[in-house]
Amino acid sequence: MQSRHEPQTAREAGLLQCRTCGCLSHPPAQVSKRTIMRCPRCGARLHLHEHSNSIEITWALLIASALLYIPANTMPIMSVYMLGSGQPDTIISGVFHLLESGQWPLALVVFAASIVVPLLKLITLSFLLISIQRKSRWRQRDRLVLYKITEYVGRWSMVDVFVISILVGLVQFGNLARVEANAGSLSFAAVVVLTMFAARTLDEHLIWDISRKEEQH
Amino acid sequence: MIDVSSSIACPECGQLHRYQPIAQGKTAMCKRCGSVLYRNRKHMLESVLALTTAGLLLFFLSNLFPLLGLRAQGVEQDLLLFGASVAFWGQGYHLLAGLIVLNTIVFPLFELVSLMIISLTAKYGWKPGLAIFLFRWMREIKPWGMLEVFMLGILVSVVKLGDLATLIVGTAFWSFAGLILTMAAASSMLEPFVVWRMLGHCKERQHAVTT
């Protein structure tokens, strides 16, 4: 099959493709799992696909962030003290406060960034991993777009952490009004950071490469 | 063996293509997945240089002046960009304080300086070592610079505080908005494929470096 057709992808041609600068290079004659290969142009690490542990690492990060998602949503993220009496806020109660004060567009933005996006990220990344592991050929281009969106929107979840930092920094009027950070904010930030790493470690080329291999059989 | 110097692979799907120079203003796209391979932009390096110079000025303004102020019962409280993370530090959340300094100050500055050094190196043909190092890490670090997300955070906070006290929009608020725009423009102007080619060519039959 390969003698009749030009190789289609870098992988089929037996080439290493640098994920940082795009430079193509030939792998050395003998490669074991231990060999560390670097891009001849930019020096970034190169991996052979069969040695890639992208799926395992991504699963590990996903499971860790799924566990942290629970305290992130149940524990209070900050407390607002007005005239001495304090009231702890979770992420969802913060959204309700915005709704009560009639700020529904903003409530929607915070709801999307803090609750929907992290949850959707956990679901989409798991779906992508499972579909890669099942060597699925179903709608590869759409799955790549799904991956791109997931990778892009993740950082917007940090907005709640920033809001806490701004409120804590600004509202320090002693007994009159005071805002304090609570432990939920730490787990929430950890969820955002871990899912961002998970999206980064998932090698999106696997969506395409597996089907190519299957077609050749 | 395939000639590595004239072949390029799609960054998204790995599809191989033969490299061809394209006319100014044109875009080359992958034949399989449709991703952009490279663009030939007019005055690319000059635009990036101008935008990063403006960006650096705005960066210093944004850090020197207060972003927001709050007045309640005659007491005024100011917030600097750095103050947002100082607040977390003061409450014992040191990790979060560190994360916020990285997201709002260190990484954006790193990106600005890198963009500037990379385009200067490409324009004047300096030794590419430093620029290659910076370009490689800039790509990794880019998603972690979160100026625009912080801006959304400011807007949410402004609304939340609106009925509590009198808000003062500080000088840095406007330079911060300008900084977001200039940085977005600068990094979308820079064409990675073209710049990587300027910094170093992939030689024919080149092997990966093993250590």
CSV table of C-alpha atoms in Angstrom, one decimal:
chain,number,residue,atom,x,y,z
A,1,MET,CA,0.0,0.0,0.0
A,2,GLN,CA,2.7,2.4,0.9
A,3,SER,CA,4.7,1.8,-2.3
A,4,ARG,CA,1.8,2.8,-4.4
A,5,HIS,CA,0.8,6.0,-2.5
A,6,GLU,CA,2.8,8.9,-1.4
A,7,PRO,CA,2.8,9.0,2.4
A,8,GLN,CA,0.0,11.3,3.6
A,9,THR,CA,1.1,12.4,7.0
A,10,ALA,CA,4.3,13.1,8.8
A,11,ARG,CA,3.8,10.0,10.8
A,12,GLU,CA,3.2,7.7,7.8
A,13,ALA,CA,6.4,9.0,6.3
A,14,GLY,CA,8.2,8.1,9.5
A,15,LEU,CA,9.0,11.7,10.3
A,16,LEU,CA,9.0,13.4,13.6
A,17,GLN,CA,7.0,16.6,13.6
A,18,CYS,CA,7.9,19.2,16.2
A,19,ARG,CA,4.8,20.4,18.0
A,20,THR,CA,6.4,23.8,18.8
A,21,CYS,CA,8.1,25.0,15.6
A,22,GLY,CA,6.7,22.5,13.1
A,23,CYS,CA,10.2,21.4,11.9
A,24,LEU,CA,10.3,17.9,10.4
A,25,SER,CA,13.1,15.5,11.2
A,26,HIS,CA,14.0,11.9,10.8
A,27,PRO,CA,14.2,9.7,14.0
A,28,PRO,CA,17.5,8.2,14.7
A,29,ALA,CA,18.0,4.5,13.7
A,30,GLN,CA,17.4,3.1,17.1
A,31,VAL,CA,14.8,4.6,19.4
A,32,SER,CA,13.8,3.1,22.7
A,33,LYS,CA,11.3,4.4,25.1
A,34,ARG,CA,14.2,5.9,27.1
A,35,THR,CA,15.7,7.9,24.2
A,36,ILE,CA,15.1,11.6,24.6
A,37,MET,CA,14.8,13.2,21.2
A,38,ARG,CA,14.9,16.9,20.6
A,39,CYS,CA,13.9,19.1,17.6
A,40,PRO,CA,17.0,20.1,15.6
A,41,ARG,CA,15.7,23.7,15.2
A,42,CYS,CA,14.1,24.7,18.5
A,43,GLY,CA,15.2,22.0,21.0
A,44,ALA,CA,11.7,21.0,22.1
A,45,ARG,CA,11.1,17.4,23.2
A,46,LEU,CA,9.9,15.0,20.4
A,47,HIS,CA,7.9,11.8,20.9
A,48,LEU,CA,7.2,8.9,18.7
A,49,HIS,CA,3.4,8.3,18.7
A,50,GLU,CA,3.7,4.7,19.9
A,51,HIS,CA,5.8,6.0,22.8
A,52,SER,CA,3.4,8.8,23.6
A,53,ASN,CA,1.8,8.6,27.1
A,54,SER,CA,-0.5,11.6,26.3
A,55,ILE,CA,-3.6,9.6,27.0
A,56,GLU,CA,-2.5,8.3,30.4
A,57,ILE,CA,-1.3,11.7,31.6
A,58,THR,CA,-4.5,13.4,30.4
A,59,TRP,CA,-6.7,10.8,32.2
A,60,ALA,CA,-4.7,11.3,35.5
A,61,LEU,CA,-5.1,15.1,35.3
A,62,LEU,CA,-8.8,14.7,34.4
A,63,ILE,CA,-9.6,12.4,37.3
A,64,ALA,CA,-7.7,14.7,39.7
A,65,SER,CA,-9.7,17.8,38.5
A,66,ALA,CA,-13.0,15.8,38.7
A,67,LEU,CA,-12.3,15.1,42.3
A,68,LEU,CA,-11.4,18.7,43.1
A,69,TYR,CA,-14.6,19.9,41.3
A,70,ILE,CA,-16.6,18.7,44.2
A,71,PRO,CA,-15.0,20.9,47.0
A,72,ALA,CA,-14.7,23.7,44.5
A,73,ASN,CA,-18.5,23.8,44.2
A,74,THR,CA,-19.6,22.9,47.7
A,75,MET,CA,-17.1,24.9,49.8
A,76,PRO,CA,-17.4,28.7,50.2
A,77,ILE,CA,-15.1,30.7,47.9
A,78,MET,CA,-15.3,33.9,49.8
A,79,SER,CA,-17.2,35.6,52.7
A,80,VAL,CA,-18.6,39.1,52.7
A,81,TYR,CA,-18.8,40.8,56.1
A,82,MET,CA,-21.2,43.7,56.4
A,83,LEU,CA,-21.4,45.5,59.7
A,84,GLY,CA,-19.7,42.6,61.5
A,85,SER,CA,-22.0,39.8,60.3
A,86,GLY,CA,-20.5,37.5,57.7
A,87,GLN,CA,-22.0,35.5,54.9
A,88,PRO,CA,-20.0,32.8,53.1
A,89,ASP,CA,-20.6,32.5,49.3
A,90,THR,CA,-20.2,29.4,47.1
A,91,ILE,CA,-19.8,29.8,43.4
A,92,ILE,CA,-23.4,29.1,42.7
A,93,SER,CA,-24.7,31.4,45.5
A,94,GLY,CA,-22.5,34.2,43.9
A,95,VAL,CA,-24.4,33.7,40.7
A,96,PHE,CA,-27.7,33.9,42.5
A,97,HIS,CA,-26.7,37.2,44.2
A,98,LEU,CA,-26.0,38.6,40.8
A,99,LEU,CA,-29.4,37.4,39.6
A,100,GLU,CA,-31.2,38.9,42.6
A,101,SER,CA,-29.6,42.3,42.0
A,102,GLY,CA,-31.0,42.1,38.4
A,103,GLN,CA,-27.7,41.6,36.7
A,104,TRP,CA,-28.7,38.6,34.7
A,105,PRO,CA,-26.3,39.1,31.7
A,106,LEU,CA,-23.4,39.0,34.1
A,107,ALA,CA,-24.9,36.2,36.1
A,108,LEU,CA,-25.0,34.2,32.9
A,109,VAL,CA,-21.4,35.0,32.1
A,110,VAL,CA,-20.2,33.9,35.6
A,111,PHE,CA,-22.4,30.8,35.5
A,112,ALA,CA,-21.0,29.9,32.1
A,113,ALA,CA,-17.4,30.6,33.0
A,114,SER,CA,-17.4,29.0,36.5
A,115,ILE,CA,-19.8,26.2,36.4
A,116,VAL,CA,-20.6,25.2,32.8
A,117,VAL,CA,-17.1,25.5,31.3
A,118,PRO,CA,-15.2,23.4,33.9
A,119,LEU,CA,-18.0,20.7,33.8
A,120,LEU,CA,-18.1,20.7,30.0
A,121,LYS,CA,-14.3,20.5,29.9
A,122,LEU,CA,-14.3,17.4,32.1
A,123,ILE,CA,-17.0,15.8,29.9
A,124,THR,CA,-15.5,16.8,26.5
A,125,LEU,CA,-12.0,15.7,27.3
A,126,SER,CA,-13.2,12.4,28.7
A,127,PHE,CA,-15.3,11.9,25.5
A,128,LEU,CA,-12.3,12.7,23.3
A,129,LEU,CA,-10.0,10.4,25.2
A,130,ILE,CA,-12.6,7.5,25.0
A,131,SER,CA,-13.1,8.1,21.3
A,132,ILE,CA,-9.4,8.1,20.7
A,133,GLN,CA,-9.0,4.9,22.7
A,134,ARG,CA,-11.8,3.2,20.8
A,135,LYS,CA,-10.0,4.3,17.6
A,136,SER,CA,-13.2,6.0,16.4
A,137,ARG,CA,-13.4,7.5,12.9
A,138,TRP,CA,-16.6,9.4,13.8
A,139,ARG,CA,-16.5,13.1,12.7
A,140,GLN,CA,-12.8,13.7,13.1
A,141,ARG,CA,-12.8,17.2,11.9
A,142,ASP,CA,-15.7,18.1,14.4
A,143,ARG,CA,-13.8,16.5,17.2
A,144,LEU,CA,-10.8,18.5,16.4
A,145,VAL,CA,-12.9,21.7,16.5
A,146,LEU,CA,-14.4,20.5,19.8
A,147,TYR,CA,-10.8,20.0,21.2
A,148,LYS,CA,-9.8,23.5,20.0
A,149,ILE,CA,-12.8,25.1,21.7
A,150,THR,CA,-12.2,23.2,24.9
A,151,GLU,CA,-8.5,24.3,24.9
A,152,TYR,CA,-9.5,27.9,24.3
A,153,VAL,CA,-12.3,28.5,26.7
A,154,GLY,CA,-10.6,26.8,29.7
A,155,ARG,CA,-8.7,29.9,30.9
A,156,TRP,CA,-11.9,32.0,31.1
A,157,SER,CA,-12.9,30.0,34.2
A,158,MET,CA,-10.2,31.9,36.1
A,159,VAL,CA,-12.5,34.9,36.1
A,160,ASP,CA,-14.1,33.9,39.5
A,161,VAL,CA,-10.6,33.7,41.1
A,162,PHE,CA,-9.8,37.1,39.8
A,163,VAL,CA,-13.1,38.5,41.1
A,164,ILE,CA,-12.3,37.2,44.5
A,165,SER,CA,-8.8,38.8,44.4
A,166,ILE,CA,-10.2,42.1,43.3
A,167,LEU,CA,-12.9,42.1,46.0
A,168,VAL,CA,-10.5,41.1,48.7
A,169,GLY,CA,-8.1,43.7,47.6
A,170,LEU,CA,-10.7,46.5,47.4
A,171,VAL,CA,-13.2,45.9,50.1
A,172,GLN,CA,-11.3,46.3,53.3
A,173,PHE,CA,-13.2,48.8,55.4
A,174,GLY,CA,-12.8,47.1,58.8
A,175,ASN,CA,-16.1,46.5,60.5
A,176,LEU,CA,-18.2,48.3,57.9
A,177,ALA,CA,-17.5,46.0,55.0
A,178,ARG,CA,-14.8,43.4,54.5
A,179,VAL,CA,-14.3,40.5,52.0
A,180,GLU,CA,-12.3,37.4,52.9
A,181,ALA,CA,-11.2,34.5,50.7
A,182,ASN,CA,-12.1,31.0,51.6
A,183,ALA,CA,-10.6,27.6,50.8
A,184,GLY,CA,-13.1,26.8,48.0
A,185,SER,CA,-11.3,29.3,45.9
A,186,LEU,CA,-8.1,27.3,46.1
A,187,SER,CA,-9.8,24.0,44.9
A,188,PHE,CA,-11.6,26.0,42.2
A,189,ALA,CA,-8.3,27.5,40.9
A,190,ALA,CA,-6.8,24.0,41.0
A,191,VAL,CA,-9.6,22.6,38.9
A,192,VAL,CA,-9.0,25.3,36.3
A,193,VAL,CA,-5.2,24.8,36.3
A,194,LEU,CA,-5.4,21.0,36.1
A,195,THR,CA,-8.0,21.0,33.3
A,196,MET,CA,-5.8,23.5,31.4
A,197,PHE,CA,-2.9,21.1,31.7
A,198,ALA,CA,-5.1,18.2,30.7
A,199,ALA,CA,-6.2,20.0,27.5
A,200,ARG,CA,-2.5,20.7,26.8
A,201,THR,CA,-1.3,17.2,27.3
A,202,LEU,CA,-4.0,15.6,25.1
A,203,ASP,CA,-2.3,15.1,21.7
A,204,GLU,CA,-5.0,16.1,19.2
A,205,HIS,CA,-3.1,14.4,16.4
A,206,LEU,CA,-4.2,11.1,17.9
A,207,ILE,CA,-7.8,11.9,16.6
A,208,TRP,CA,-6.5,11.6,13.0
A,209,ASP,CA,-3.6,9.2,13.3
A,210,ILE,CA,-5.5,6.2,14.7
A,211,SER,CA,-8.0,6.2,11.8
A,212,ARG,CA,-5.1,6.3,9.3
A,213,LYS,CA,-3.6,3.2,10.9
A,214,GLU,CA,-6.9,1.4,10.8
A,215,GLU,CA,-7.5,2.2,7.1
A,216,GLN,CA,-4.3,0.5,6.2
A,217,HIS,CA,-5.4,-2.8,7.6
B,1,MET,CA,14.0,9.6,2.3
B,2,ILE,CA,11.7,12.5,2.1
B,3,ASP,CA,13.3,15.9,1.7
B,4,VAL,CA,12.5,17.5,5.0
B,5,SER,CA,13.6,21.0,3.9
B,6,SER,CA,10.9,21.4,1.4
B,7,SER,CA,8.1,19.5,3.1
B,8,ILE,CA,5.9,20.9,5.8
B,9,ALA,CA,3.3,19.1,7.9
B,10,CYS,CA,0.0,20.5,9.0
B,11,PRO,CA,0.3,21.6,12.7
B,12,GLU,CA,-3.2,20.3,13.4
B,13,CYS,CA,-3.4,16.9,11.6
B,14,GLY,CA,0.1,16.1,10.4
B,15,GLN,CA,-0.9,16.1,6.6
B,16,LEU,CA,2.3,16.6,4.5
B,17,HIS,CA,2.5,19.4,2.0
B,18,ARG,CA,5.2,20.7,-0.3
B,19,TYR,CA,6.3,24.2,0.8
B,20,GLN,CA,5.5,26.9,-1.8
B,21,PRO,CA,6.1,30.7,-1.5
B,22,ILE,CA,2.8,32.6,-1.7
B,23,ALA,CA,2.0,36.1,-2.8
B,24,GLN,CA,1.6,38.9,-0.3
B,25,GLY,CA,-1.7,38.9,1.5
B,26,LYS,CA,-2.4,35.2,0.7
B,27,THR,CA,-3.0,32.3,3.1
B,28,ALA,CA,-1.9,28.7,2.6
B,29,MET,CA,-4.3,26.1,4.2
B,30,CYS,CA,-4.2,22.4,4.9
B,31,LYS,CA,-5.9,20.3,2.2
B,32,ARG,CA,-7.2,17.8,4.6
B,33,CYS,CA,-8.4,19.7,7.7
B,34,GLY,CA,-8.4,23.3,6.5
B,35,SER,CA,-6.2,24.7,9.2
B,36,VAL,CA,-4.0,27.7,8.3
B,37,LEU,CA,-0.4,26.6,7.4
B,38,TYR,CA,1.1,30.1,6.8
B,39,ARG,CA,0.3,33.6,5.7
B,40,ASN,CA,2.3,36.2,3.9
B,41,ARG,CA,1.6,39.4,5.7
B,42,LYS,CA,2.7,42.8,4.6
B,43,HIS,CA,5.1,44.6,7.1
B,44,MET,CA,4.6,41.8,9.6
B,45,LEU,CA,7.8,42.4,11.7
B,46,GLU,CA,7.4,46.2,11.7
B,47,SER,CA,3.8,46.0,12.9
B,48,VAL,CA,4.8,43.6,15.7
B,49,LEU,CA,7.6,45.9,16.8
B,50,ALA,CA,5.4,48.9,16.9
B,51,LEU,CA,2.6,47.1,18.8
B,52,THR,CA,5.0,45.6,21.4
B,53,THR,CA,6.6,49.0,22.0
B,54,ALA,CA,3.2,50.5,22.6
B,55,GLY,CA,2.4,47.4,24.7
B,56,LEU,CA,5.4,47.8,27.0
B,57,LEU,CA,4.5,51.5,27.7
B,58,LEU,CA,0.9,50.5,28.5
B,59,PHE,CA,2.2,47.6,30.6
B,60,PHE,CA,4.1,50.0,32.9
B,61,LEU,CA,1.2,52.5,33.1
B,62,SER,CA,-1.1,49.6,34.1
B,63,ASN,CA,1.2,48.6,36.9
B,64,LEU,CA,2.1,52.0,38.2
B,65,PHE,CA,-1.4,53.5,38.6
B,66,PRO,CA,-4.5,52.2,40.4
B,67,LEU,CA,-7.0,50.1,38.5
B,68,LEU,CA,-10.0,50.8,40.7
B,69,GLY,CA,-10.8,52.8,43.8
B,70,LEU,CA,-13.6,52.4,46.3
B,71,ARG,CA,-15.0,55.1,48.5
B,72,ALA,CA,-17.2,54.4,51.5
B,73,GLN,CA,-17.9,56.7,54.5
B,74,GLY,CA,-15.0,59.0,53.6
B,75,VAL,CA,-12.5,56.2,53.4
B,76,GLU,CA,-10.8,55.5,50.1
B,77,GLN,CA,-9.3,52.2,49.1
B,78,ASP,CA,-7.2,51.8,45.9
B,79,LEU,CA,-6.3,48.6,44.0
B,80,LEU,CA,-3.1,48.2,42.0
B,81,LEU,CA,-2.8,45.3,39.6
B,82,PHE,CA,-0.2,43.8,41.9
B,83,GLY,CA,-2.6,44.5,44.9
B,84,ALA,CA,-5.0,41.8,43.6
B,85,SER,CA,-2.4,39.1,44.5
B,86,VAL,CA,-1.2,40.9,47.6
B,87,ALA,CA,-4.8,40.5,48.9
B,88,PHE,CA,-4.6,36.7,48.5
B,89,TRP,CA,-1.1,36.6,50.1
B,90,GLY,CA,-2.4,38.6,53.1
B,91,GLN,CA,-5.1,36.0,53.7
B,92,GLY,CA,-2.7,33.1,53.7
B,93,TYR,CA,-3.4,31.8,50.2
B,94,HIS,CA,0.2,32.0,48.9
B,95,LEU,CA,-0.2,29.6,46.0
B,96,LEU,CA,-3.2,31.6,44.7
B,97,ALA,CA,-1.2,34.9,45.1
B,98,GLY,CA,1.6,33.4,43.1
B,99,LEU,CA,-0.7,32.1,40.4
B,100,ILE,CA,-2.3,35.6,40.0
B,101,VAL,CA,1.1,37.4,39.8
B,102,LEU,CA,2.1,34.9,37.0
B,103,ASN,CA,-1.2,35.3,35.2
B,104,THR,CA,-1.5,39.0,35.2
B,105,ILE,CA,2.1,40.4,35.4
B,106,VAL,CA,4.9,37.9,34.8
B,107,PHE,CA,3.5,36.0,31.8
B,108,PRO,CA,2.2,39.0,29.9
B,109,LEU,CA,5.5,40.8,30.4
B,110,PHE,CA,7.4,37.7,29.2
B,111,GLU,CA,5.2,37.5,26.1
B,112,LEU,CA,5.7,41.2,25.3
B,113,VAL,CA,9.5,41.1,25.7
B,114,SER,CA,9.7,37.8,23.8
B,115,LEU,CA,7.6,39.2,20.9
B,116,MET,CA,9.9,42.2,20.7
B,117,ILE,CA,13.2,40.2,20.8
B,118,ILE,CA,11.9,37.6,18.3
B,119,SER,CA,10.9,40.2,15.8
B,120,LEU,CA,14.1,42.3,16.3
B,121,THR,CA,16.1,39.1,15.7
B,122,ALA,CA,14.2,38.2,12.6
B,123,LYS,CA,14.4,41.7,11.2
B,124,TYR,CA,18.0,42.4,11.8
B,125,GLY,CA,19.4,38.8,11.5
B,126,TRP,CA,20.8,38.6,15.0
B,127,LYS,CA,22.1,35.3,16.3
B,128,PRO,CA,18.9,33.3,16.8
B,129,GLY,CA,19.7,31.4,19.9
B,130,LEU,CA,17.8,33.6,22.4
B,131,ALA,CA,14.9,34.2,20.1
B,132,ILE,CA,14.4,30.5,19.5
B,133,PHE,CA,14.4,29.8,23.2
B,134,LEU,CA,11.9,32.6,23.9
B,135,PHE,CA,9.7,31.7,21.0
B,136,ARG,CA,9.5,28.1,22.1
B,137,TRP,CA,8.5,29.0,25.7
B,138,MET,CA,6.2,31.8,24.6
B,139,ARG,CA,4.0,29.3,22.9
B,140,GLU,CA,3.8,27.2,26.0
B,141,ILE,CA,3.1,30.1,28.3
B,142,LYS,CA,0.7,32.1,26.2
B,143,PRO,CA,-2.6,30.5,27.5
B,144,TRP,CA,-1.4,31.3,31.1
B,145,GLY,CA,-1.2,35.0,30.5
B,146,MET,CA,-4.8,36.1,31.3
B,147,LEU,CA,-5.1,39.8,31.0
B,148,GLU,CA,-8.5,39.7,29.2
B,149,VAL,CA,-9.9,37.2,31.7
B,150,PHE,CA,-8.8,39.6,34.5
B,151,MET,CA,-10.5,42.4,32.6
B,152,LEU,CA,-13.7,40.4,32.7
B,153,GLY,CA,-13.1,39.9,36.4
B,154,ILE,CA,-12.8,43.7,36.9
B,155,LEU,CA,-16.1,44.2,35.1
B,156,VAL,CA,-17.9,41.6,37.3
B,157,SER,CA,-16.4,43.2,40.4
B,158,VAL,CA,-17.5,46.7,39.3
B,159,VAL,CA,-21.1,45.4,39.0
B,160,LYS,CA,-21.0,43.6,42.3
B,161,LEU,CA,-19.7,46.6,44.1
B,162,GLY,CA,-21.9,49.1,42.3
B,163,ASP,CA,-24.6,49.4,45.0
B,164,LEU,CA,-22.2,49.0,47.9
B,165,ALA,CA,-20.1,52.1,47.5
B,166,THR,CA,-18.8,54.8,45.2
B,167,LEU,CA,-16.4,53.3,42.6
B,168,ILE,CA,-13.6,55.2,41.0
B,169,VAL,CA,-12.3,53.9,37.7
B,170,GLY,CA,-8.5,54.4,37.8
B,171,THR,CA,-6.0,55.5,35.2
B,172,ALA,CA,-4.6,51.9,34.9
B,173,PHE,CA,-8.1,50.7,33.9
B,174,TRP,CA,-7.8,52.4,30.5
B,175,SER,CA,-4.1,51.5,29.9
B,176,PHE,CA,-5.0,48.0,30.8
B,177,ALA,CA,-7.7,47.9,28.2
B,178,GLY,CA,-5.3,49.3,25.6
B,179,LEU,CA,-2.7,46.7,26.7
B,180,ILE,CA,-5.1,43.8,26.0
B,181,LEU,CA,-5.8,45.2,22.5
B,182,THR,CA,-2.2,45.8,21.5
B,183,MET,CA,-1.1,42.4,22.8
B,184,ALA,CA,-3.9,40.6,21.0
B,185,ALA,CA,-3.0,42.5,17.8
B,186,ALA,CA,0.7,41.8,18.1
B,187,SER,CA,0.4,38.1,18.7
B,188,SER,CA,-2.1,37.6,15.9
B,189,MET,CA,0.2,39.6,13.6
B,190,LEU,CA,3.1,37.3,14.2
B,191,GLU,CA,3.0,34.4,11.7
B,192,PRO,CA,4.7,31.5,13.5
B,193,PHE,CA,5.6,29.5,10.4
B,194,VAL,CA,7.2,32.5,8.7
B,195,VAL,CA,9.1,33.6,11.8
B,196,TRP,CA,10.4,30.1,12.5
B,197,ARG,CA,11.7,29.9,9.0
B,198,MET,CA,13.5,33.2,9.5
B,199,LEU,CA,15.1,32.0,12.7
B,200,GLY,CA,16.3,28.7,11.3
B,201,HIS,CA,15.9,26.4,8.3
B,202,CYS,CA,15.1,22.7,8.6
B,203,LYS,CA,17.9,21.0,6.6
B,204,GLU,CA,17.5,18.1,4.2
B,205,ARG,CA,17.7,14.7,5.8
B,206,GLN,CA,18.0,16.2,9.2
B,207,HIS,CA,17.9,13.9,12.3
B,208,ALA,CA,16.4,14.5,15.6
B,209,VAL,CA,19.0,15.3,18.3
B,210,THR,CA,19.3,12.5,20.9
B,211,THR,CA,20.6,13.0,24.4
